[in-house]
Amino acid sequence: MDNRLLQSHNISADSISTTKFWSIQDVKWMNYALELARCGAGRGEVPVGAVLVHEQIAIGKGFNEPIGRHDATAHAEIVALRDACQRLSNYRLPLETTLYVTLEPCTMCVGALIHARVNKLVYAAFEPRAGVVSSQMNLPMQPFYNHSIQVHQGLCAEHSSEMLKAFFRKRRQASKNNKKDLVNK
């Protein structure tokens, strides 16, 4: 791996546990998804970012926006799918489309990925409570679907996990401070 490219994306080769598997392009796109997650966090949303890639071109991108959009379905994956489908004027994505997302998808998002015909899913951090790609079940590989998705997990997992932990620590602290302010009034 070219360490200069990795450094330009704020990721060291040592921080990637499976360097033989991940290409420089994989690292580049996951880093972009992490940047999108940071944008969402800056707006008070849970920091999850997603980018859809076809032939090394981003065709759709998004970050969590359920609070800002007042839309329970505005998960990063759904926002990225909607962006790509609008750009392409089609609800089905081209063959060989890959979604890079910073957190293991939920049931709703996996269903949308299957219906849009995403070819490959690469996600960073596991979601032990509601992740249905590997944490709670393996939804994308159920035999009753007419489409299956290749799944690869763990790329930049530490970076994504730390961003999520920091976000929730900050949120808990703000909640504590608000409670103290109410008590002191």
XYZ file of N, CA and C in Angstrom:
555
model
N 0.827 -1.189 0.000
C 0.000 0.000 0.000
C 0.862 1.240 0.000
N 0.426 2.256 -0.692
C 1.154 3.521 -0.760
C 0.845 4.319 0.505
N 1.821 4.405 1.410
C 1.608 5.089 2.687
C 1.317 6.570 2.502
N 1.828 7.196 1.433
C 1.542 8.617 1.202
C 0.046 8.836 0.981
N -0.589 7.938 0.213
C -2.027 8.071 -0.014
C -2.788 7.853 1.287
N -2.389 6.849 2.040
C -3.066 6.587 3.308
C -2.942 7.782 4.243
N -1.728 8.371 4.317
C -1.527 9.519 5.197
C -2.344 10.712 4.739
N -2.487 10.877 3.430
C -3.277 12.004 2.938
C -4.743 11.859 3.309
N -5.144 10.634 3.654
C -6.525 10.386 4.068
C -6.629 10.153 5.574
N -5.592 10.540 6.304
C -5.577 10.457 7.768
C -5.678 9.035 8.298
N -5.238 8.069 7.534
C -5.291 6.674 7.965
C -3.897 6.092 7.796
N -3.379 5.452 8.835
C -2.062 4.832 8.724
C -2.231 3.374 8.324
N -1.249 2.855 7.622
C -1.310 1.458 7.203
C -1.388 0.538 8.413
N -0.760 0.926 9.521
C -0.792 0.099 10.730
C -2.180 0.006 11.332
N -3.023 0.997 11.073
C -4.356 0.997 11.676
C -5.343 0.123 10.916
N -4.923 -0.397 9.772
C -5.805 -1.261 8.989
C -5.388 -2.691 9.248
N -6.279 -3.435 9.887
C -5.900 -4.760 10.350
C -5.753 -5.779 9.223
N -6.414 -5.580 8.117
C -6.354 -6.547 7.031
C -5.838 -5.869 5.771
N -4.640 -5.366 5.817
C -4.098 -4.578 4.711
C -4.000 -5.376 3.415
N -3.897 -6.685 3.479
C -3.818 -7.478 2.251
C -5.147 -7.479 1.512
N -6.232 -7.336 2.224
C -7.553 -7.371 1.599
C -7.956 -6.021 1.029
N -7.718 -4.951 1.758
C -8.225 -3.641 1.379
C -7.337 -2.987 0.332
N -7.958 -2.484 -0.699
C -7.201 -1.745 -1.707
C -7.085 -0.284 -1.274
N -6.204 0.429 -1.926
C -6.070 1.861 -1.656
C -7.389 2.556 -1.967
N -8.077 2.102 -3.005
C -9.372 2.693 -3.356
C -10.400 2.457 -2.250
N -10.398 1.246 -1.662
C -11.312 0.972 -0.541
C -11.065 1.959 0.594
N -9.798 2.166 0.925
C -9.443 3.082 2.012
C -9.885 4.500 1.664
N -9.656 4.906 0.437
C -10.063 6.245 -0.016
C -11.569 6.451 0.161
N -12.356 5.492 -0.281
C -13.816 5.666 -0.213
C -14.331 5.584 1.220
N -13.733 4.711 2.033
C -14.192 4.651 3.424
C -13.814 5.937 4.147
N -12.669 6.492 3.816
C -12.286 7.761 4.421
C -13.289 8.852 4.039
N -13.751 8.821 2.814
C -14.764 9.784 2.376
C -16.058 9.582 3.177
N -16.447 8.337 3.402
C -17.633 8.049 4.224
C -17.437 8.575 5.648
N -16.217 8.450 6.182
C -15.924 8.987 7.514
C -16.035 10.514 7.525
N -15.596 11.169 6.451
C -15.745 12.625 6.347
C -17.227 13.010 6.348
N -18.027 12.247 5.627
C -19.473 12.510 5.602
C -20.073 12.320 6.993
N -19.609 11.295 7.708
C -20.092 11.060 9.078
C -19.776 12.259 9.965
N -18.577 12.825 9.807
C -18.209 14.011 10.581
C -19.126 15.192 10.248
N -19.520 15.323 8.989
C -20.468 16.384 8.606
C -21.790 16.205 9.350
N -22.262 14.970 9.406
C -23.505 14.695 10.128
C -23.379 15.014 11.599
N -22.256 14.622 12.194
C -22.032 14.899 13.618
C -22.038 16.402 13.866
N -21.483 17.155 12.931
C -21.462 18.612 13.057
C -22.855 19.222 13.054
N -23.815 18.483 12.557
C -25.212 18.944 12.532
C -26.039 18.312 13.652
N -25.351 17.616 14.557
C -26.042 17.004 15.690
C -26.650 15.646 15.388
N -26.294 15.070 14.255
C -26.804 13.744 13.870
C -25.805 12.679 14.306
N -26.282 11.458 14.513
C -25.380 10.346 14.824
C -24.415 10.211 13.651
N -23.109 10.184 13.919
C -22.121 10.219 12.841
C -21.987 8.911 12.053
N -22.809 8.809 11.028
C -22.720 7.699 10.079
C -22.706 8.313 8.693
N -21.751 7.880 7.882
C -21.645 8.379 6.520
C -21.631 7.230 5.533
N -22.090 7.502 4.301
C -22.140 6.468 3.272
C -21.866 7.082 1.908
N -21.182 6.311 1.078
C -20.931 6.741 -0.300
C -21.091 5.532 -1.215
N -21.834 5.728 -2.299
C -22.021 4.701 -3.324
C -21.034 4.962 -4.444
N -20.342 3.915 -4.858
C -19.287 4.054 -5.854
C -19.528 3.080 -7.008
N -19.378 3.600 -8.215
C -19.443 2.777 -9.424
C -18.282 3.186 -10.320
N -17.450 2.210 -10.689
C -16.277 2.465 -11.527
C -15.414 3.597 -10.971
N -15.208 3.567 -9.660
C -14.377 4.534 -8.921
C -14.874 5.970 -9.025
N -16.175 6.119 -9.208
C -16.823 7.433 -9.198
C -17.935 7.392 -8.159
N -17.979 8.416 -7.305
C -19.065 8.509 -6.321
C -20.341 8.880 -7.063
N -21.334 8.001 -6.981
C -22.619 8.275 -7.643
C -23.693 8.684 -6.642
N -23.418 8.524 -5.362
C -24.361 8.929 -4.324
C -23.650 9.029 -2.994
N -24.089 9.950 -2.167
C -23.455 10.117 -0.860
C -24.502 10.589 0.134
N -24.199 10.370 1.402
C -25.116 10.840 2.433
C -24.570 10.607 3.823
N -25.218 11.247 4.763
C -24.931 11.007 6.174
C -26.265 10.983 6.892
N -26.267 10.487 8.112
C -27.511 10.410 8.876
C -28.155 11.784 8.950
N -29.455 11.845 8.688
C -30.193 13.104 8.753
C -31.624 12.964 9.273
N -31.930 11.962 10.087
C -33.318 11.838 10.536
C -33.805 13.024 11.361
N -32.916 13.637 12.138
C -33.313 14.775 12.969
C -33.563 15.998 12.093
N -32.585 16.328 11.265
C -32.688 17.510 10.415
C -33.789 17.432 9.378
N -34.020 16.251 8.843
C -35.058 16.081 7.810
C -36.417 15.725 8.398
N -36.460 15.464 9.688
C -37.701 14.997 10.325
C -38.207 13.757 9.592
N -37.288 12.809 9.405
C -37.578 11.628 8.597
C -36.857 10.427 9.198
N -37.604 9.512 9.760
C -37.018 8.333 10.401
C -36.244 7.462 9.416
N -36.522 7.587 8.124
C -35.827 6.769 7.132
C -34.559 7.415 6.595
N -34.188 8.581 7.066
C -33.040 9.309 6.516
C -31.716 8.831 7.107
N -31.493 7.522 7.073
C -30.201 6.957 7.458
C -29.214 7.250 6.338
N -27.937 7.227 6.649
C -26.900 7.550 5.673
C -27.024 6.707 4.402
N -27.277 5.418 4.574
C -27.389 4.525 3.414
C -28.559 4.921 2.518
N -29.686 5.241 3.132
C -30.885 5.607 2.368
C -30.661 6.938 1.655
N -30.053 7.891 2.340
C -29.770 9.198 1.730
C -28.845 9.008 0.523
N -27.816 8.162 0.667
C -26.895 7.903 -0.444
C -27.602 7.199 -1.598
N -28.458 6.234 -1.289
C -29.222 5.545 -2.342
C -30.130 6.519 -3.082
N -30.840 7.349 -2.337
C -31.734 8.329 -2.975
C -30.951 9.280 -3.866
N -29.784 9.718 -3.381
C -28.937 10.615 -4.166
C -28.532 9.953 -5.484
N -28.063 8.712 -5.408
C -27.631 7.992 -6.619
C -28.800 7.745 -7.563
N -29.915 7.306 -7.037
C -31.072 7.011 -7.887
C -31.581 8.268 -8.591
N -31.573 9.394 -7.895
C -31.974 10.660 -8.522
C -31.000 11.051 -9.624
N -29.714 10.939 -9.346
C -28.694 11.302 -10.343
C -28.783 10.431 -11.585
N -29.077 9.140 -11.375
C -29.112 8.182 -12.486
C -30.506 8.043 -13.103
N -31.502 8.672 -12.485
C -32.895 8.562 -12.940
C -33.331 7.097 -13.044
N -32.983 6.322 -12.024
C -33.357 4.907 -12.006
C -33.337 4.416 -10.566
N -34.282 3.581 -10.215
C -34.301 3.041 -8.857
C -33.374 1.851 -8.705
N -32.885 1.320 -9.799
C -31.908 0.235 -9.767
C -30.540 0.798 -10.112
N -29.561 0.384 -9.361
C -28.202 0.872 -9.568
C -27.466 0.010 -10.587
N -26.431 0.565 -11.206
C -25.654 -0.218 -12.176
C -24.967 -1.402 -11.501
N -24.650 -2.409 -12.314
C -23.893 -3.545 -11.802
C -22.564 -3.059 -11.234
N -22.040 -3.812 -10.300
C -20.738 -3.509 -9.695
C -20.727 -2.221 -8.881
N -21.843 -1.866 -8.277
C -21.918 -0.713 -7.382
C -21.538 -1.157 -5.971
N -20.722 -0.351 -5.294
C -20.298 -0.648 -3.927
C -20.740 0.471 -3.004
N -21.292 0.084 -1.857
C -21.623 1.059 -0.820
C -20.587 0.944 0.290
N -19.966 2.072 0.617
C -19.063 2.174 1.759
C -19.825 2.924 2.837
N -19.949 2.322 4.023
C -20.682 2.950 5.121
C -19.924 2.726 6.419
N -20.007 3.688 7.307
C -19.185 3.666 8.518
C -19.755 2.810 9.645
N -20.982 2.318 9.496
C -21.605 1.495 10.532
C -22.422 0.390 9.879
N -22.403 -0.781 10.473
C -23.183 -1.920 9.980
C -24.650 -1.526 9.806
N -25.223 -1.783 8.639
C -26.603 -1.366 8.367
C -27.662 -2.100 9.182
N -28.812 -1.416 9.313
C -29.987 -1.959 9.988
C -30.868 -2.690 8.965
N -31.965 -3.236 9.434
C -32.891 -3.983 8.591
C -33.416 -3.145 7.429
N -33.865 -1.934 7.704
C -34.410 -1.065 6.666
C -33.374 -0.825 5.576
N -32.161 -0.509 5.981
C -31.114 -0.172 5.015
C -30.707 -1.380 4.182
N -30.599 -2.547 4.798
C -30.257 -3.750 4.039
C -31.343 -4.031 3.006
N -32.598 -3.894 3.386
C -33.682 -4.093 2.427
C -33.576 -3.159 1.244
N -33.265 -1.899 1.509
C -33.121 -0.922 0.433
C -31.930 -1.269 -0.463
N -30.826 -1.720 0.131
C -29.652 -2.095 -0.662
C -29.962 -3.266 -1.589
N -30.722 -4.217 -1.088
C -31.114 -5.373 -1.903
C -32.013 -4.923 -3.055
N -33.018 -4.110 -2.765
C -33.940 -3.663 -3.812
C -33.270 -2.778 -4.855
N -32.252 -2.015 -4.448
C -31.529 -1.152 -5.390
C -30.473 -1.942 -6.174
N -30.228 -3.177 -5.769
C -29.262 -4.059 -6.414
C -27.805 -3.644 -6.217
N -27.498 -3.166 -5.004
C -26.101 -2.880 -4.672
C -25.332 -4.195 -4.730
N -24.185 -4.186 -5.369
C -23.400 -5.400 -5.549
C -22.557 -5.745 -4.325
N -21.933 -4.709 -3.739
C -21.005 -4.969 -2.632
C -21.216 -3.934 -1.538
N -21.126 -4.391 -0.305
C -21.230 -3.544 0.878
C -19.927 -3.659 1.657
N -19.331 -2.509 1.954
C -18.139 -2.465 2.805
C -18.496 -1.573 3.985
N -18.479 -2.131 5.194
C -18.792 -1.296 6.355
C -17.670 -1.353 7.371
N -17.602 -0.287 8.162
C -16.518 -0.123 9.130
C -16.858 -0.820 10.446
N -17.631 -0.168 11.282
C -17.893 -0.641 12.647
C -19.112 -1.555 12.713
N -19.048 -2.495 13.622
C -20.192 -3.365 13.894
C -21.227 -2.590 14.697
N -22.489 -2.939 14.527
C -23.592 -2.360 15.302
C -24.218 -3.513 16.080
N -23.726 -3.781 17.299
C -24.145 -4.982 18.030
C -25.624 -5.047 18.364
N -26.291 -3.921 18.482
C -27.716 -3.929 18.855
C -28.637 -4.163 17.674
N -28.399 -3.457 16.571
C -29.361 -3.497 15.474
C -28.749 -3.837 14.121
N -27.476 -4.174 14.082
C -26.848 -4.535 12.816
C -27.327 -5.895 12.349
N -27.773 -5.961 11.096
C -28.325 -7.218 10.591
C -27.506 -7.814 9.448
N -26.263 -7.366 9.332
C -25.386 -7.938 8.321
C -24.563 -9.070 8.940
N -24.132 -8.869 10.179
C -23.414 -9.946 10.867
C -23.651 -9.958 12.370
N -23.957 -8.826 12.979
C -24.080 -8.779 14.442
C -25.289 -9.545 14.961
N -26.453 -9.270 14.442
C -27.671 -9.941 14.899
C -28.101 -11.077 13.973
N -27.827 -10.913 12.694
C -28.137 -11.950 11.706
C -27.416 -11.618 10.410
N -27.555 -12.471 9.424
C -26.937 -12.257 8.123
C -28.045 -12.049 7.093
N -28.721 -10.926 7.202
C -29.876 -10.650 6.345
C -29.550 -10.618 4.851
N -28.431 -10.036 4.422
C -28.190 -9.973 2.979
C -28.055 -11.339 2.293
N -27.732 -12.366 3.047
C -27.508 -13.683 2.434
C -28.684 -14.642 2.601
N -29.834 -14.130 2.980
C -30.995 -15.002 3.115
C -31.391 -15.529 1.734
N -31.718 -16.807 1.645
C -31.976 -17.414 0.334
C -33.272 -16.962 -0.345
N -34.168 -16.333 0.387
C -35.449 -15.945 -0.211
C -35.374 -14.650 -1.014
N -34.258 -13.934 -0.959
C -34.114 -12.727 -1.773
C -33.674 -13.105 -3.183
N -34.055 -12.273 -4.143
C -33.637 -12.521 -5.523
C -32.328 -11.810 -5.867
N -31.679 -11.246 -4.856
C -30.400 -10.570 -5.051
C -29.562 -10.764 -3.796
N -28.282 -10.998 -3.966
C -27.401 -11.093 -2.801
C -26.310 -10.040 -2.921
N -25.763 -9.677 -1.784
C -24.752 -8.623 -1.706
C -23.480 -9.220 -1.131
N -22.349 -8.935 -1.771
C -21.055 -9.295 -1.188
C -20.826 -8.360 0.001
N -20.374 -8.909 1.101
C -20.180 -8.097 2.301
C -18.739 -8.196 2.777
N -18.168 -7.032 3.076
C -16.829 -6.953 3.661
C -16.919 -5.988 4.841
N -16.338 -6.384 5.953
C -16.499 -5.598 7.182
C -15.168 -5.279 7.831
N -15.171 -4.209 8.602
C -14.031 -3.889 9.449
C -13.064 -2.842 8.940
N -13.213 -2.358 7.708
C -12.295 -1.345 7.197
C -12.486 -0.051 7.979
N -11.441 0.419 8.625
C -11.463 1.650 9.435
C -12.446 1.565 10.601
N -12.683 0.370 11.088
C -13.643 0.160 12.176
C -13.281 0.964 13.419
N -11.989 1.030 13.736
C -11.569 1.741 14.937
C -11.893 3.235 14.824
N -11.667 3.793 13.658
C -11.933 5.220 13.441
C -13.428 5.513 13.593
N -14.236 4.674 12.970
C -15.682 4.868 13.042
C -16.195 4.678 14.467
N -15.739 3.621 15.117
C -16.174 3.349 16.496
C -15.822 4.498 17.428
N -14.618 5.011 17.294
C -14.198 6.111 18.169
C -15.031 7.364 17.916
N -15.344 7.635 16.654
C -16.176 8.795 16.339
C -17.562 8.653 16.979
N -18.130 7.468 16.892
C -19.452 7.215 17.493
C -19.387 7.332 19.019
N -18.362 6.739 19.623
C -18.227 6.810 21.080
C -18.074 8.254 21.548
N -17.240 9.013 20.846
C -17.033 10.421 21.218
C -18.331 11.216 21.084
N -19.085 10.961 20.042
C -20.357 11.645 19.831
C -21.313 11.380 20.997
N -21.454 10.117 21.382
C -22.384 9.784 22.453
C -21.874 10.229 23.823
N -20.551 10.222 24.032
C -20.002 10.784 25.281
C -20.372 12.253 25.395
N -20.186 12.982 24.319
C -20.501 14.416 24.295
C -22.001 14.643 24.530
N -22.822 13.811 23.905
C -24.273 13.936 24.076
C -24.682 13.658 25.525
N -24.095 12.612 26.139
C -24.413 12.296 27.539
C -23.975 13.425 28.459
N -22.801 13.989 28.195
C -22.303 15.090 29.017
C -23.221 16.308 28.906
N -23.657 16.620 27.714
C -24.566 17.755 27.514
C -25.882 17.513 28.255
N -26.365 16.280 28.222
C -27.600 15.942 28.925
C -27.414 16.103 30.438
N -26.271 15.663 30.965
C -25.967 15.828 32.387
C -25.932 17.297 32.766
N -25.269 18.098 31.942
C -25.162 19.530 32.212
C -26.536 20.205 32.196
N -27.399 19.784 31.283
C -28.747 20.331 31.223
C -29.540 19.986 32.488
N -29.385 18.770 32.980
C -30.080 18.352 34.199
C -29.579 19.158 35.385
N -28.268 19.392 35.466
C -27.698 20.178 36.561
C -28.235 21.607 36.509
N -28.317 22.171 35.307
C -28.827 23.539 35.150
C -30.272 23.641 35.625
N -31.072 22.614 35.320
C -32.473 22.616 35.754
C -32.588 22.538 37.265
N -31.738 21.731 37.893
C -31.754 21.558 39.340
C -31.308 22.851 40.036
N -30.343 23.530 39.457
C -29.798 24.756 40.069
C -30.691 25.979 39.886
N -31.716 25.888 39.109
C -32.594 27.046 38.873
C -33.594 27.215 39.977
